[in-house]
PDB file of C-alpha atoms in Angstrom:
ATOM      1  CA  ALA Y   1      35.503 -27.512 -16.179  1.00 78.00           C
ATOM      2  CA  VAL Y   2      33.649 -28.904 -13.179  1.00 82.00           C
ATOM      3  CA  ILE Y   3      31.203 -26.274 -11.872  1.00 83.00           C
ATOM      4  CA  GLY Y   4      29.654 -28.369  -9.089  1.00 82.00           C
ATOM      5  CA  ASP Y   5      30.264 -31.581  -7.155  1.00 80.00           C
ATOM      6  CA  SER Y   6      28.346 -32.916  -4.145  1.00 79.00           C
ATOM      7  CA  GLU Y   7      31.535 -34.310  -2.614  1.00 77.00           C
ATOM      8  CA  VAL Y   8      33.710 -31.211  -3.080  1.00 81.00           C
ATOM      9  CA  VAL Y   9      33.224 -27.762  -1.521  1.00 86.00           C
ATOM     10  CA  ARG Y  10      32.820 -24.890  -4.002  1.00 85.00           C
ATOM     11  CA  GLU Y  11      36.189 -23.360  -3.180  1.00 87.00           C
ATOM     12  CA  GLU Y  12      37.968 -26.607  -4.104  1.00 85.00           C
ATOM     13  CA  LEU Y  13      36.243 -27.119  -7.503  1.00 84.00           C
ATOM     14  CA  ALA Y  14      39.041 -25.340  -9.363  1.00 85.00           C
ATOM     15  CA  ARG Y  15      41.529 -28.028  -8.338  1.00 84.00           C
ATOM     16  CA  LEU Y  16      39.468 -30.748 -10.054  1.00 82.00           C
ATOM     17  CA  GLU Y  17      40.551 -31.736 -13.529  1.00 82.00           C
ATOM     18  CA  ASN Y  18      38.237 -31.232 -16.505  1.00 83.00           C
ATOM     19  CA  HIS Y  19      35.762 -34.124 -16.794  1.00 83.00           C
ATOM     20  CA  ALA Y  20      34.913 -33.637 -20.473  1.00 84.00           C
ATOM     21  CA  GLY Y  21      37.251 -36.474 -21.419  1.00 85.00           C
ATOM     22  CA  ARG Y  22      35.621 -39.002 -19.092  1.00 89.00           C
ATOM     23  CA  PRO Y  23      33.885 -41.836 -20.988  1.00 91.00           C
ATOM     24  CA  GLU Y  24      30.393 -41.055 -19.694  1.00 92.00           C
ATOM     25  CA  ALA Y  25      30.771 -37.312 -20.429  1.00 92.00           C
ATOM     26  CA  ARG Y  26      32.102 -37.969 -23.965  1.00 90.00           C
ATOM     27  CA  ALA Y  27      29.241 -40.420 -24.656  1.00 92.00           C
ATOM     28  CA  ALA Y  28      26.690 -37.874 -23.364  1.00 92.00           C
ATOM     29  CA  LEU Y  29      28.103 -35.125 -25.565  1.00 89.00           C
ATOM     30  CA  GLU Y  30      28.157 -37.424 -28.611  1.00 89.00           C
ATOM     31  CA  GLY Y  31      24.987 -39.473 -28.260  1.00 78.00           C
ATOM     32  CA  GLY Y  32      22.756 -38.148 -25.530  1.00 84.00           C
ATOM     33  CA  ARG Y  33      23.591 -40.401 -22.579  1.00 91.00           C
ATOM     34  CA  GLY Y  34      26.682 -41.989 -21.154  1.00 94.00           C
ATOM     35  CA  TYR Y  35      27.436 -44.557 -18.485  1.00 92.00           C
ATOM     36  CA  ALA Y  36      30.625 -45.880 -16.911  1.00 94.00           C
ATOM     37  CA  VAL Y  37      31.885 -47.833 -13.913  1.00 93.00           C
ATOM     38  CA  ARG Y  38      35.365 -47.119 -12.549  1.00 91.00           C
ATOM     39  CA  TRP Y  39      37.499 -46.071  -9.584  1.00 90.00           C
ATOM     40  CA  SER Y  40      37.129 -42.472  -8.392  1.00 86.00           C
ATOM     41  CA  ASP Y  41      40.292 -40.759  -7.233  1.00 80.00           C
ATOM     42  CA  THR Y  42      38.144 -38.017  -5.687  1.00 73.00           C
ATOM     43  CA  VAL Y  43      36.136 -40.213  -3.302  1.00 78.00           C
ATOM     44  CA  HIS Y  44      38.456 -43.248  -3.396  1.00 86.00           C
ATOM     45  CA  ALA Y  45      35.773 -45.804  -4.268  1.00 89.00           C
ATOM     46  CA  ASP Y  46      34.421 -47.741  -7.233  1.00 92.00           C
ATOM     47  CA  MET Y  47      31.639 -45.646  -8.722  1.00 91.00           C
ATOM     48  CA  MET Y  48      28.899 -45.912 -11.321  1.00 92.00           C
ATOM     49  CA  TYR Y  49      28.540 -42.763 -13.423  1.00 92.00           C
ATOM     50  CA  ALA Y  50      25.707 -41.542 -15.632  1.00 95.00           C
ATOM     51  CA  ALA Y  51      25.851 -38.381 -17.742  1.00 95.00           C
ATOM     52  CA  MET Y  52      23.377 -36.457 -19.886  1.00 94.00           C
ATOM     53  CA  PRO Y  53      23.900 -33.348 -21.982  1.00 92.00           C
ATOM     54  CA  PHE Y  54      22.213 -30.041 -21.099  1.00 88.00           C
ATOM     55  CA  SER Y  55      21.568 -27.018 -23.261  1.00 87.00           C
ATOM     56  CA  HIS Y  56      21.349 -23.317 -22.564  1.00 88.00           C
ATOM     57  CA  ASN Y  57      19.385 -21.168 -25.026  1.00 91.00           C
ATOM     58  CA  GLY Y  58      19.310 -24.091 -27.451  1.00 85.00           C
ATOM     59  CA  VAL Y  59      23.082 -24.504 -27.407  1.00 87.00           C
ATOM     60  CA  LEU Y  60      24.837 -27.526 -25.900  1.00 86.00           C
ATOM     61  CA  ALA Y  61      26.382 -26.180 -22.704  1.00 85.00           C
ATOM     62  CA  GLY Y  62      27.829 -29.295 -21.093  1.00 87.00           C
ATOM     63  CA  THR Y  63      26.837 -32.417 -19.221  1.00 90.00           C
ATOM     64  CA  VAL Y  64      25.239 -33.214 -15.942  1.00 91.00           C
ATOM     65  CA  ARG Y  65      26.877 -36.183 -14.323  1.00 89.00           C
ATOM     66  CA  ALA Y  66      25.696 -38.263 -11.380  1.00 90.00           C
ATOM     67  CA  ALA Y  67      27.720 -40.861  -9.547  1.00 88.00           C
ATOM     68  CA  VAL Y  68      26.790 -43.543  -7.054  1.00 88.00           C
ATOM     69  CA  PRO Y  69      29.257 -45.654  -5.089  1.00 89.00           C
ATOM     70  CA  LEU Y  70      29.048 -49.315  -6.118  1.00 91.00           C
ATOM     71  CA  THR Y  71      28.854 -50.219  -2.428  1.00 89.00           C
ATOM     72  CA  GLU Y  72      25.376 -48.601  -2.329  1.00 85.00           C
ATOM     73  CA  ILE Y  73      24.365 -50.454  -5.479  1.00 85.00           C
ATOM     74  CA  ALA Y  74      25.725 -53.711  -4.046  1.00 89.00           C
ATOM     75  CA  ARG Y  75      23.785 -53.062  -0.816  1.00 90.00           C
ATOM     76  CA  GLY Y  76      20.604 -52.463  -2.853  1.00 91.00           C
ATOM     77  CA  VAL Y  77      21.193 -55.597  -4.914  1.00 92.00           C
ATOM     78  CA  GLY Y  78      21.840 -57.569  -1.718  1.00 94.00           C
ATOM     79  CA  HIS Y  79      18.588 -56.275  -0.244  1.00 95.00           C
ATOM     80  CA  GLN Y  80      16.709 -57.226  -3.405  1.00 96.00           C
ATOM     81  CA  ARG Y  81      18.266 -60.697  -3.311  1.00 97.00           C
ATOM     82  CA  THR Y  82      17.155 -61.102   0.298  1.00 97.00           C
ATOM     83  CA  VAL Y  83      13.627 -59.976  -0.556  1.00 97.00           C
ATOM     84  CA  LEU Y  84      13.575 -62.313  -3.549  1.00 97.00           C
ATOM     85  CA  PHE Y  85      14.888 -65.241  -1.472  1.00 98.00           C
ATOM     86  CA  VAL Y  86      12.361 -64.705   1.338  1.00 98.00           C
ATOM     87  CA  GLY Y  87       9.573 -64.198  -1.194  1.00 98.00           C
ATOM     88  CA  THR Y  88      10.544 -67.391  -2.980  1.00 98.00           C
ATOM     89  CA  LEU Y  89      10.549 -69.315   0.314  1.00 98.00           C
ATOM     90  CA  VAL Y  90       7.103 -67.956   1.208  1.00 98.00           C
ATOM     91  CA  VAL Y  91       5.721 -68.832  -2.220  1.00 98.00           C
ATOM     92  CA  LEU Y  92       7.283 -72.293  -2.011  1.00 98.00           C
ATOM     93  CA  CYS Y  93       5.763 -72.915   1.437  1.00 98.00           C
ATOM     94  CA  VAL Y  94       2.346 -71.743   0.256  1.00 98.00           C
ATOM     95  CA  ALA Y  95       2.651 -73.936  -2.854  1.00 98.00           C
ATOM     96  CA  VAL Y  96       3.523 -76.988  -0.740  1.00 97.00           C
ATOM     97  CA  LEU Y  97       0.605 -76.301   1.600  1.00 97.00           C
ATOM     98  CA  VAL Y  98      -1.875 -75.746  -1.226  1.00 97.00           C
ATOM     99  CA  SER Y  99      -0.580 -78.826  -3.045  1.00 97.00           C
ATOM    100  CA  SER Y 100      -0.958 -80.949   0.086  1.00 96.00           C
ATOM    101  CA  LEU Y 101      -4.517 -79.742   0.605  1.00 96.00           C
ATOM    102  CA  ALA Y 102      -5.333 -80.326  -3.064  1.00 95.00           C
ATOM    103  CA  VAL Y 103      -3.928 -83.853  -2.925  1.00 95.00           C
ATOM    104  CA  GLN Y 104      -6.003 -84.592   0.186  1.00 93.00           C
ATOM    105  CA  TRP Y 105      -9.121 -83.213  -1.488  1.00 91.00           C
ATOM    106  CA  VAL Y 106      -8.532 -85.047  -4.775  1.00 88.00           C
ATOM    107  CA  THR Y 107      -7.660 -88.411  -3.188  1.00 91.00           C
ATOM    108  CA  ARG Y 108     -10.520 -88.415  -0.644  1.00 90.00           C
ATOM    109  CA  PRO Y 109     -12.914 -90.312  -2.982  1.00 88.00           C
ATOM    110  CA  VAL Y 110     -10.218 -92.877  -3.780  1.00 90.00           C
ATOM    111  CA  ARG Y 111      -9.562 -93.402  -0.067  1.00 91.00           C
ATOM    112  CA  ALA Y 112     -13.325 -93.861   0.499  1.00 90.00           C
ATOM    113  CA  LEU Y 113     -13.426 -96.456  -2.304  1.00 91.00           C
ATOM    114  CA  THR Y 114     -10.462 -98.276  -0.793  1.00 92.00           C
ATOM    115  CA  ASP Y 115     -12.106 -98.281   2.651  1.00 93.00           C
ATOM    116  CA  THR Y 116     -15.380 -99.659   1.222  1.00 91.00           C
ATOM    117  CA  ALA Y 117     -13.518-102.341  -0.756  1.00 92.00           C
ATOM    118  CA  ARG Y 118     -11.661-103.397   2.425  1.00 93.00           C
ATOM    119  CA  ARG Y 119     -14.924-103.627   4.389  1.00 92.00           C
ATOM    120  CA  MET Y 120     -16.423-105.764   1.597  1.00 90.00           C
ATOM    121  CA  ALA Y 121     -13.330-107.978   1.575  1.00 90.00           C
ATOM    122  CA  ALA Y 122     -13.725-108.398   5.335  1.00 92.00           C
ATOM    123  CA  GLY Y 123     -17.241-109.734   4.800  1.00 89.00           C
ATOM    124  CA  ASN Y 124     -19.425-106.636   5.030  1.00 90.00           C
ATOM    125  CA  LEU Y 125     -21.056-106.942   1.602  1.00 86.00           C
ATOM    126  CA  ALA Y 126     -23.681-104.361   2.592  1.00 87.00           C
ATOM    127  CA  ALA Y 127     -21.011-101.642   2.697  1.00 89.00           C
ATOM    128  CA  LYS Y 128     -21.857 -98.833   0.275  1.00 90.00           C
ATOM    129  CA  ILE Y 129     -20.162 -95.685  -0.934  1.00 87.00           C
ATOM    130  CA  ASP Y 130     -21.683 -92.391  -2.088  1.00 81.00           C
ATOM    131  CA  HIS Y 131     -21.418 -92.005  -5.825  1.00 76.00           C
ATOM    132  CA  ALA Y 132     -22.839 -88.599  -6.630  1.00 79.00           C
ATOM    133  CA  GLY Y 133     -21.287 -87.329  -9.828  1.00 83.00           C
ATOM    134  CA  HIS Y 134     -20.485 -88.459 -13.324  1.00 87.00           C
ATOM    135  CA  ASP Y 135     -16.723 -88.844 -13.210  1.00 88.00           C
ATOM    136  CA  GLU Y 136     -14.621 -92.003 -13.243  1.00 89.00           C
ATOM    137  CA  ILE Y 137     -14.497 -92.232  -9.452  1.00 87.00           C
ATOM    138  CA  SER Y 138     -18.311 -92.078  -9.249  1.00 89.00           C
ATOM    139  CA  GLU Y 139     -18.565 -94.778 -11.923  1.00 89.00           C
ATOM    140  CA  LEU Y 140     -16.143 -96.947  -9.959  1.00 90.00           C
ATOM    141  CA  ALA Y 141     -18.180 -96.352  -6.776  1.00 90.00           C
ATOM    142  CA  ARG Y 142     -21.394 -97.428  -8.547  1.00 90.00           C
ATOM    143  CA  ALA Y 143     -19.646-100.531  -9.908  1.00 91.00           C
ATOM    144  CA  LEU Y 144     -18.310-101.387  -6.431  1.00 91.00           C
ATOM    145  CA  ASN Y 145     -21.794-100.961  -4.932  1.00 90.00           C
ATOM    146  CA  GLN Y 146     -23.275-103.174  -7.665  1.00 91.00           C
ATOM    147  CA  MET Y 147     -20.590-105.769  -7.117  1.00 91.00           C
ATOM    148  CA  GLY Y 148     -21.296-105.755  -3.374  1.00 90.00           C
ATOM    149  CA  GLY Y 149     -25.027-106.113  -4.035  1.00 89.00           C
ATOM    150  CA  GLY Y 150     -24.446-108.936  -6.506  1.00 90.00           C
ATOM    151  CA  LEU Y 151     -22.110-110.754  -4.138  1.00 90.00           C
ATOM    152  CA  SER Y 152     -24.598-110.327  -1.314  1.00 89.00           C
ATOM    153  CA  GLN Y 153     -27.390-111.826  -3.444  1.00 91.00           C
ATOM    154  CA  SER Y 154     -25.134-114.663  -4.559  1.00 91.00           C
ATOM    155  CA  LEU Y 155     -24.184-115.335  -0.944  1.00 90.00           C
ATOM    156  CA  GLU Y 156     -27.841-115.367   0.106  1.00 91.00           C
ATOM    157  CA  THR Y 157     -28.633-117.786  -2.721  1.00 92.00           C
ATOM    158  CA  LEU Y 158     -25.746-120.040  -1.682  1.00 93.00           C
ATOM    159  CA  ARG Y 159     -26.884-119.942   1.944  1.00 91.00           C
ATOM    160  CA  ALA Y 160     -30.439-120.833   0.956  1.00 93.00           C
ATOM    161  CA  GLU Y 161     -29.182-123.699  -1.224  1.00 93.00           C
ATOM    162  CA  ARG Y 162     -26.890-124.861   1.577  1.00 93.00           C
ATOM    163  CA  ASP Y 163     -29.755-124.767   4.074  1.00 93.00           C
ATOM    164  CA  LEU Y 164     -31.979-126.677   1.649  1.00 93.00           C
ATOM    165  CA  LEU Y 165     -29.267-129.258   1.073  1.00 92.00           C
ATOM    166  CA  GLN Y 166     -28.678-129.648   4.809  1.00 93.00           C
ATOM    167  CA  ASN Y 167     -32.413-130.094   5.388  1.00 90.00           C
ATOM    168  CA  VAL Y 168     -32.667-132.684   2.627  1.00 90.00           C
ATOM    169  CA  LEU Y 169     -29.647-134.574   3.975  1.00 89.00           C
ATOM    170  CA  ARG Y 170     -31.033-134.440   7.510  1.00 89.00           C
ATOM    171  CA  ASP Y 171     -34.433-135.672   6.334  1.00 86.00           C
ATOM    172  CA  MET Y 172     -32.766-138.471   4.364  1.00 87.00           C
ATOM    173  CA  ARG Y 173     -30.711-139.504   7.381  1.00 86.00           C
ATOM    174  CA  GLU Y 174     -33.744-139.480   9.592  1.00 84.00           C
ATOM    175  CA  GLY Y 175     -35.724-141.466   7.013  1.00 78.00           C
ATOM    176  CA  LEU Y 176     -32.994-144.061   6.711  1.00 68.00           C
ATOM    177  CA  LEU Y 177     -32.510-144.522  10.374  1.00 56.00           C
TER     178      LEU Y 177
END
């Protein structure tokens, strides 16, 4: 017999049918806990039920059963989905921002190398790049600086040879005339 129900006034409890045959109550009496989801004729809604046995003086006296309308559970699940969705969006935005900053930080030395190489290609063989460190980028920077220095020396040598050749040719022309 039902001896208490939060949705039914005490005077009306006698009209309720015995709940011992309900799946959650049977499972609680047999194995300790029972759960079920079904329509409630009392409250006219889909409900989730949970039942547990209780004892009095060491003797099984019955079950305690709780019920929650599935609309409340659905509302809670919907709220959790919203929180999860917003949280995922926030994490995604932070990840994109952090990734962008990391890419900028990681590619800065490569951009500096590219800029120095362009200045050298434009004729500024004195252009140099910092190469503190022992990684591949630093090694490439040192090699680029050495290449620029070598090209600059080669260019100076060629200019000196050109000037010498021009002077010799001028002297020869003047001597022949």
